[in-house]
């Protein structure tokens, strides 16, 4: 019977090879290919990779990492606090409402979210005029405005992600800690947070990856005023900067793939360790 099990996964691996393996190999091959604009001849070189890690492109990569880190940390903290508050209320109707709303908000991103924020908090937005935010110096089209927009869909995503882990903190652990004279703060410090730490770190890594790969929201809201690697890739592919920079865009994409692989390499062990404690 074991001999006949492996053909069942052949369609899956074939799908992965065609939809992920082939594009990844093509991207990696062309990222190291340089085309002479005069003769059209091509040769393999590290020039594209070196260029993608220097100058304005390095600034864009650093900006994307900074935006993703800040958004991930804030979303992890807010999402965890809100999820724990929902569980502590012990109201099933509240939990269902929060989970349903979080599922909707977590998928509301991209250009529609950008247009909604512009209409609400833009220069002539409704909330901006009602609260006179323009007089305070607030501007949606800045780095801080992007963080605010990203949190709109990242906090609900964190709530959905961390709720199962918070459910795994058993009531018997609290009772055992209380019987030993531990306070609620001591329980969370010495028992709850150490057990939840792999899940919290895994959720933070997931938030980082989500923010790092987001493109449409930043492109519509800020354009090129905030340097981000995804916007630079789009500009290079469309020829908005210099014609013939398609392979440079692929080199920048390869940098993003490497960072995404590092994120996955961190998340998978954390998820396994979390499942071991809370499963």
Short mmCIF file of C-alpha atoms in Angstrom, two decimals:
data_model
loop_
_atom_site.label_atom_id
_atom_site.label_comp_id
_atom_site.label_asym_id
_atom_site.label_seq_id
_atom_site.Cartn_x
_atom_site.Cartn_y
_atom_site.Cartn_z
CA UNK A 1 0.00 0.00 0.00
CA UNK A 2 2.86 2.39 0.75
CA UNK A 3 4.14 1.92 -2.80
CA UNK A 4 0.90 3.29 -4.22
CA UNK A 5 0.62 6.32 -1.96
CA UNK A 6 3.16 8.58 -3.64
CA UNK A 7 1.30 8.94 -6.99
CA UNK A 8 -1.45 10.81 -5.09
CA UNK A 9 0.89 13.77 -4.53
CA UNK A 10 2.20 13.89 -8.12
CA UNK A 11 -0.44 16.45 -9.25
CA UNK A 12 0.50 18.69 -6.34
CA UNK A 13 4.21 18.62 -7.12
CA UNK A 14 3.48 19.13 -10.82
CA UNK A 15 1.40 22.20 -9.97
CA UNK A 16 4.19 23.54 -7.73
CA UNK A 17 6.80 22.94 -10.44
CA UNK A 18 4.82 24.73 -13.16
CA UNK A 19 3.36 27.61 -11.15
CA UNK A 20 6.23 28.26 -8.74
CA UNK A 21 9.36 26.40 -9.78
CA UNK A 22 9.45 27.50 -13.43
CA UNK A 23 8.86 31.23 -12.72
CA UNK A 24 11.41 31.15 -9.88
CA UNK A 25 14.07 29.55 -12.09
CA UNK A 26 13.35 32.02 -14.90
CA UNK A 27 13.57 34.94 -12.48
CA UNK A 28 16.88 33.72 -11.04
CA UNK A 29 18.36 33.08 -14.51
CA UNK A 30 17.41 36.48 -15.93
CA UNK A 31 18.47 38.32 -12.77
CA UNK A 32 22.06 37.32 -13.53
CA UNK A 33 21.77 38.12 -17.25
CA UNK A 34 22.96 41.49 -18.55
CA UNK A 35 21.94 42.69 -22.03
CA UNK A 36 24.10 45.14 -23.96
CA UNK A 37 21.76 47.96 -25.13
CA UNK A 38 23.88 48.62 -28.24
CA UNK A 39 24.46 45.12 -29.60
CA UNK A 40 21.67 43.22 -27.86
CA UNK A 41 24.16 40.56 -26.76
CA UNK A 42 23.63 39.00 -23.36
CA UNK A 43 26.08 37.61 -20.83
CA UNK A 44 25.93 36.44 -17.25
CA UNK A 45 27.09 38.85 -14.59
CA UNK A 46 26.45 40.05 -11.04
CA UNK A 47 25.94 43.61 -12.25
CA UNK A 48 22.15 43.57 -11.82
CA UNK A 49 22.40 42.20 -8.29
CA UNK A 50 25.06 44.73 -7.30
CA UNK A 51 22.99 47.57 -8.73
CA UNK A 52 19.85 46.37 -6.94
CA UNK A 53 21.72 46.53 -3.61
CA UNK A 54 23.15 50.01 -4.03
CA UNK A 55 21.98 53.61 -4.32
CA UNK A 56 18.28 54.35 -4.51
CA UNK A 57 17.41 50.67 -4.81
CA UNK A 58 19.08 49.89 -1.48
CA UNK A 59 17.11 52.78 0.02
CA UNK A 60 13.88 51.27 -1.32
CA UNK A 61 14.73 47.85 0.10
CA UNK A 62 15.58 49.38 3.47
CA UNK A 63 12.33 51.39 3.39
CA UNK A 64 10.26 48.27 2.74
CA UNK A 65 12.00 46.39 5.56
CA UNK A 66 11.50 49.33 7.95
CA UNK A 67 7.83 49.69 7.04
CA UNK A 68 7.26 45.94 7.40
CA UNK A 69 9.03 45.70 10.76
CA UNK A 70 7.16 48.64 12.29
CA UNK A 71 3.79 47.48 10.96
CA UNK A 72 4.44 43.91 12.10
CA UNK A 73 5.37 44.89 15.65
CA UNK A 74 2.40 47.23 16.12
CA UNK A 75 -0.05 44.79 14.50
CA UNK A 76 1.23 41.91 16.66
CA UNK A 77 0.78 43.87 19.89
CA UNK A 78 -2.64 45.32 19.04
CA UNK A 79 -3.97 42.10 17.54
CA UNK A 80 -2.90 40.04 20.56
CA UNK A 81 -4.38 42.49 23.06
CA UNK A 82 -7.70 42.67 21.20
CA UNK A 83 -7.88 38.89 20.78
CA UNK A 84 -7.21 38.31 24.49
CA UNK A 85 -9.86 40.89 25.42
CA UNK A 86 -12.40 39.07 23.23
CA UNK A 87 -11.56 35.72 24.85
CA UNK A 88 -11.68 37.20 28.36
CA UNK A 89 -15.20 38.52 27.76
CA UNK A 90 -16.46 34.91 27.38
CA UNK A 91 -19.24 36.08 25.06
CA UNK A 92 -19.61 33.80 22.07
CA UNK A 93 -21.59 36.40 20.12
CA UNK A 94 -18.78 38.94 20.53
CA UNK A 95 -16.18 36.43 19.42
CA UNK A 96 -18.17 35.46 16.33
CA UNK A 97 -18.66 39.11 15.43
CA UNK A 98 -14.96 39.94 15.88
CA UNK A 99 -13.80 36.88 13.92
CA UNK A 100 -16.24 37.60 11.09
CA UNK A 101 -15.28 41.27 10.93
CA UNK A 102 -11.57 40.44 11.10
CA UNK A 103 -11.92 38.00 8.22
CA UNK A 104 -13.50 40.72 6.09
CA UNK A 105 -11.08 43.51 7.07
CA UNK A 106 -8.01 41.28 6.64
CA UNK A 107 -8.92 40.83 2.97
CA UNK A 108 -9.76 44.47 2.35
CA UNK A 109 -6.48 45.85 1.07
CA UNK A 110 -4.85 47.09 -2.11
CA UNK A 111 -6.27 49.90 -4.25
CA UNK A 112 -9.78 49.86 -2.65
CA UNK A 113 -8.26 50.37 0.80
CA UNK A 114 -6.06 53.20 -0.49
CA UNK A 115 -9.04 54.98 -2.06
CA UNK A 116 -11.04 54.55 1.17
CA UNK A 117 -8.24 56.10 3.23
CA UNK A 118 -7.79 58.95 0.74
CA UNK A 119 -11.52 59.72 0.91
CA UNK A 120 -11.44 59.59 4.71
CA UNK A 121 -8.05 60.90 5.80
CA UNK A 122 -6.69 62.50 2.63
CA UNK A 123 -6.03 66.20 2.16
CA UNK A 124 -9.74 66.87 1.58
CA UNK A 125 -11.01 63.76 3.37
CA UNK A 126 -14.11 63.73 5.52
CA UNK A 127 -12.38 63.05 8.84
CA UNK A 128 -9.53 65.44 7.97
CA UNK A 129 -11.98 68.32 7.56
CA UNK A 130 -14.13 67.43 10.56
CA UNK A 131 -11.19 67.16 12.98
CA UNK A 132 -9.06 69.81 11.25
CA UNK A 133 -6.16 67.36 11.00
CA UNK A 134 -4.48 69.43 8.31
CA UNK A 135 -3.77 72.16 10.86
CA UNK A 136 -1.87 69.66 13.02
CA UNK A 137 0.48 68.77 10.17
CA UNK A 138 -0.94 65.30 9.64
CA UNK A 139 -0.51 63.91 6.15
CA UNK A 140 -1.72 60.56 4.91
CA UNK A 141 0.80 60.51 2.07
CA UNK A 142 3.81 59.81 4.30
CA UNK A 143 5.53 56.85 5.91
CA UNK A 144 3.30 57.17 8.99
CA UNK A 145 0.20 57.26 6.77
CA UNK A 146 1.28 54.00 5.12
CA UNK A 147 1.75 52.36 8.51
CA UNK A 148 -1.77 53.46 9.50
CA UNK A 149 -3.23 52.03 6.28
CA UNK A 150 -1.34 48.74 6.65
CA UNK A 151 -2.57 48.31 10.22
CA UNK A 152 -6.16 48.41 8.93
CA UNK A 153 -5.82 44.93 7.45
CA UNK A 154 -2.86 43.58 9.45
CA UNK A 155 -4.41 43.92 12.92
CA UNK A 156 -7.52 41.86 11.91
CA UNK A 157 -5.20 39.31 10.29
CA UNK A 158 -3.23 39.04 13.54
CA UNK A 159 -6.46 38.58 15.52
CA UNK A 160 -7.49 35.65 13.34
CA UNK A 161 -3.96 34.22 13.54
CA UNK A 162 -3.43 34.43 17.30
CA UNK A 163 -6.92 33.44 18.52
CA UNK A 164 -6.31 29.66 18.19
CA UNK A 165 -3.05 30.00 20.13
CA UNK A 166 -4.76 31.96 22.92
CA UNK A 167 -7.44 29.28 23.01
CA UNK A 168 -4.68 26.75 23.65
CA UNK A 169 -3.73 28.36 26.98
CA UNK A 170 -5.54 25.91 29.23
CA UNK A 171 -7.58 26.98 32.23
CA UNK A 172 -5.84 24.27 34.29
CA UNK A 173 -2.57 26.17 33.95
CA UNK A 174 -4.17 29.28 35.42
CA UNK A 175 -5.71 27.27 38.25
CA UNK A 176 -2.41 25.57 39.03
CA UNK A 177 -0.61 28.91 39.08
CA UNK A 178 -3.30 30.44 41.30
CA UNK A 179 -3.09 27.51 43.72
CA UNK A 180 0.64 28.18 44.05
CA UNK A 181 -0.08 31.80 44.93
CA UNK A 182 0.79 33.35 41.56
CA UNK A 183 -1.01 36.48 40.46
CA UNK A 184 -2.44 36.93 36.97
CA UNK A 185 0.54 39.05 35.94
CA UNK A 186 2.95 36.40 37.23
CA UNK A 187 1.08 33.69 35.33
CA UNK A 188 1.37 35.54 32.03
CA UNK A 189 5.01 36.43 32.69
CA UNK A 190 6.24 32.97 33.67
CA UNK A 191 3.74 30.63 31.95
CA UNK A 192 1.46 32.27 29.41
CA UNK A 193 3.91 34.40 27.44
CA UNK A 194 6.69 31.75 27.28
CA UNK A 195 4.18 29.23 25.91
CA UNK A 196 2.71 31.76 23.48
CA UNK A 197 6.05 33.22 22.41
CA UNK A 198 6.51 30.89 19.38
CA UNK A 199 2.99 31.75 18.19
CA UNK A 200 3.55 35.47 18.78
CA UNK A 201 6.85 35.43 16.92
CA UNK A 202 5.31 33.35 14.13
CA UNK A 203 2.45 35.84 13.85
CA UNK A 204 4.91 38.73 13.77
CA UNK A 205 6.87 37.03 10.99
CA UNK A 206 3.63 36.49 9.07
CA UNK A 207 2.75 40.17 9.50
CA UNK A 208 6.19 41.15 8.26
CA UNK A 209 5.80 39.02 5.14
CA UNK A 210 2.33 40.42 4.48
CA UNK A 211 3.49 44.03 4.73
CA UNK A 212 6.68 43.36 2.76
CA UNK A 213 4.76 41.94 -0.21
CA UNK A 214 2.03 44.60 -0.26
CA UNK A 215 2.21 46.88 -3.28
CA UNK A 216 -1.11 48.33 -4.46
CA UNK A 217 -1.95 50.25 -1.28
CA UNK A 218 1.40 52.06 -1.21
CA UNK A 219 1.42 52.61 -4.97
CA UNK A 220 -1.99 54.32 -4.97
CA UNK A 221 -1.50 56.31 -1.75
CA UNK A 222 2.04 57.59 -1.99
CA UNK A 223 3.36 56.69 -5.44
CA UNK A 224 7.13 57.13 -5.41
CA UNK A 225 7.22 59.68 -2.59
CA UNK A 226 7.97 56.89 -0.09
CA UNK A 227 10.80 54.68 -1.43
CA UNK A 228 9.69 51.05 -1.44
CA UNK A 229 11.18 48.12 -3.31
CA UNK A 230 7.84 46.97 -4.74
CA UNK A 231 7.19 50.38 -6.33
CA UNK A 232 10.71 50.47 -7.73
CA UNK A 233 10.20 47.04 -9.30
CA UNK A 234 6.95 48.20 -10.91
CA UNK A 235 8.64 51.33 -12.27
CA UNK A 236 11.53 49.35 -13.71
CA UNK A 237 9.27 46.78 -15.35
CA UNK A 238 7.09 49.46 -16.92
CA UNK A 239 10.06 51.46 -18.17
CA UNK A 240 9.14 54.56 -16.16
CA UNK A 241 12.77 55.08 -15.13
CA UNK A 242 15.02 53.72 -17.87
CA UNK A 243 14.18 51.46 -20.77
CA UNK A 244 15.78 48.03 -20.63
CA UNK A 245 15.81 47.65 -16.84
CA UNK A 246 13.62 44.57 -16.84
CA UNK A 247 16.46 42.33 -15.62
CA UNK A 248 17.32 44.84 -12.90
CA UNK A 249 13.69 44.56 -11.74
CA UNK A 250 14.12 40.78 -11.67
CA UNK A 251 17.25 41.20 -9.55
CA UNK A 252 15.26 43.33 -7.08
CA UNK A 253 12.54 40.67 -7.12
CA UNK A 254 15.19 38.06 -6.36
CA UNK A 255 16.19 40.07 -3.30
CA UNK A 256 12.57 39.99 -2.15
CA UNK A 257 12.42 36.23 -2.74
CA UNK A 258 15.53 35.72 -0.60
CA UNK A 259 14.00 37.76 2.25
CA UNK A 260 10.72 35.83 1.90
CA UNK A 261 12.61 32.53 2.14
CA UNK A 262 14.35 33.75 5.29
CA UNK A 263 10.97 34.68 6.74
CA UNK A 264 9.62 31.20 5.96
CA UNK A 265 12.72 29.59 7.45
CA UNK A 266 11.98 31.41 10.71
CA UNK A 267 8.22 30.87 10.71
CA UNK A 268 8.11 27.09 10.09
CA UNK A 269 10.14 26.05 13.20
CA UNK A 270 8.17 28.52 15.33
CA UNK A 271 4.89 27.07 14.07
CA UNK A 272 6.02 23.53 14.86
CA UNK A 273 7.08 24.48 18.36
CA UNK A 274 3.79 26.30 18.94
CA UNK A 275 1.79 23.27 17.78
CA UNK A 276 3.77 21.07 20.15
CA UNK A 277 2.65 23.12 23.17
CA UNK A 278 -0.81 24.25 22.14
CA UNK A 279 -1.94 21.45 19.85
#
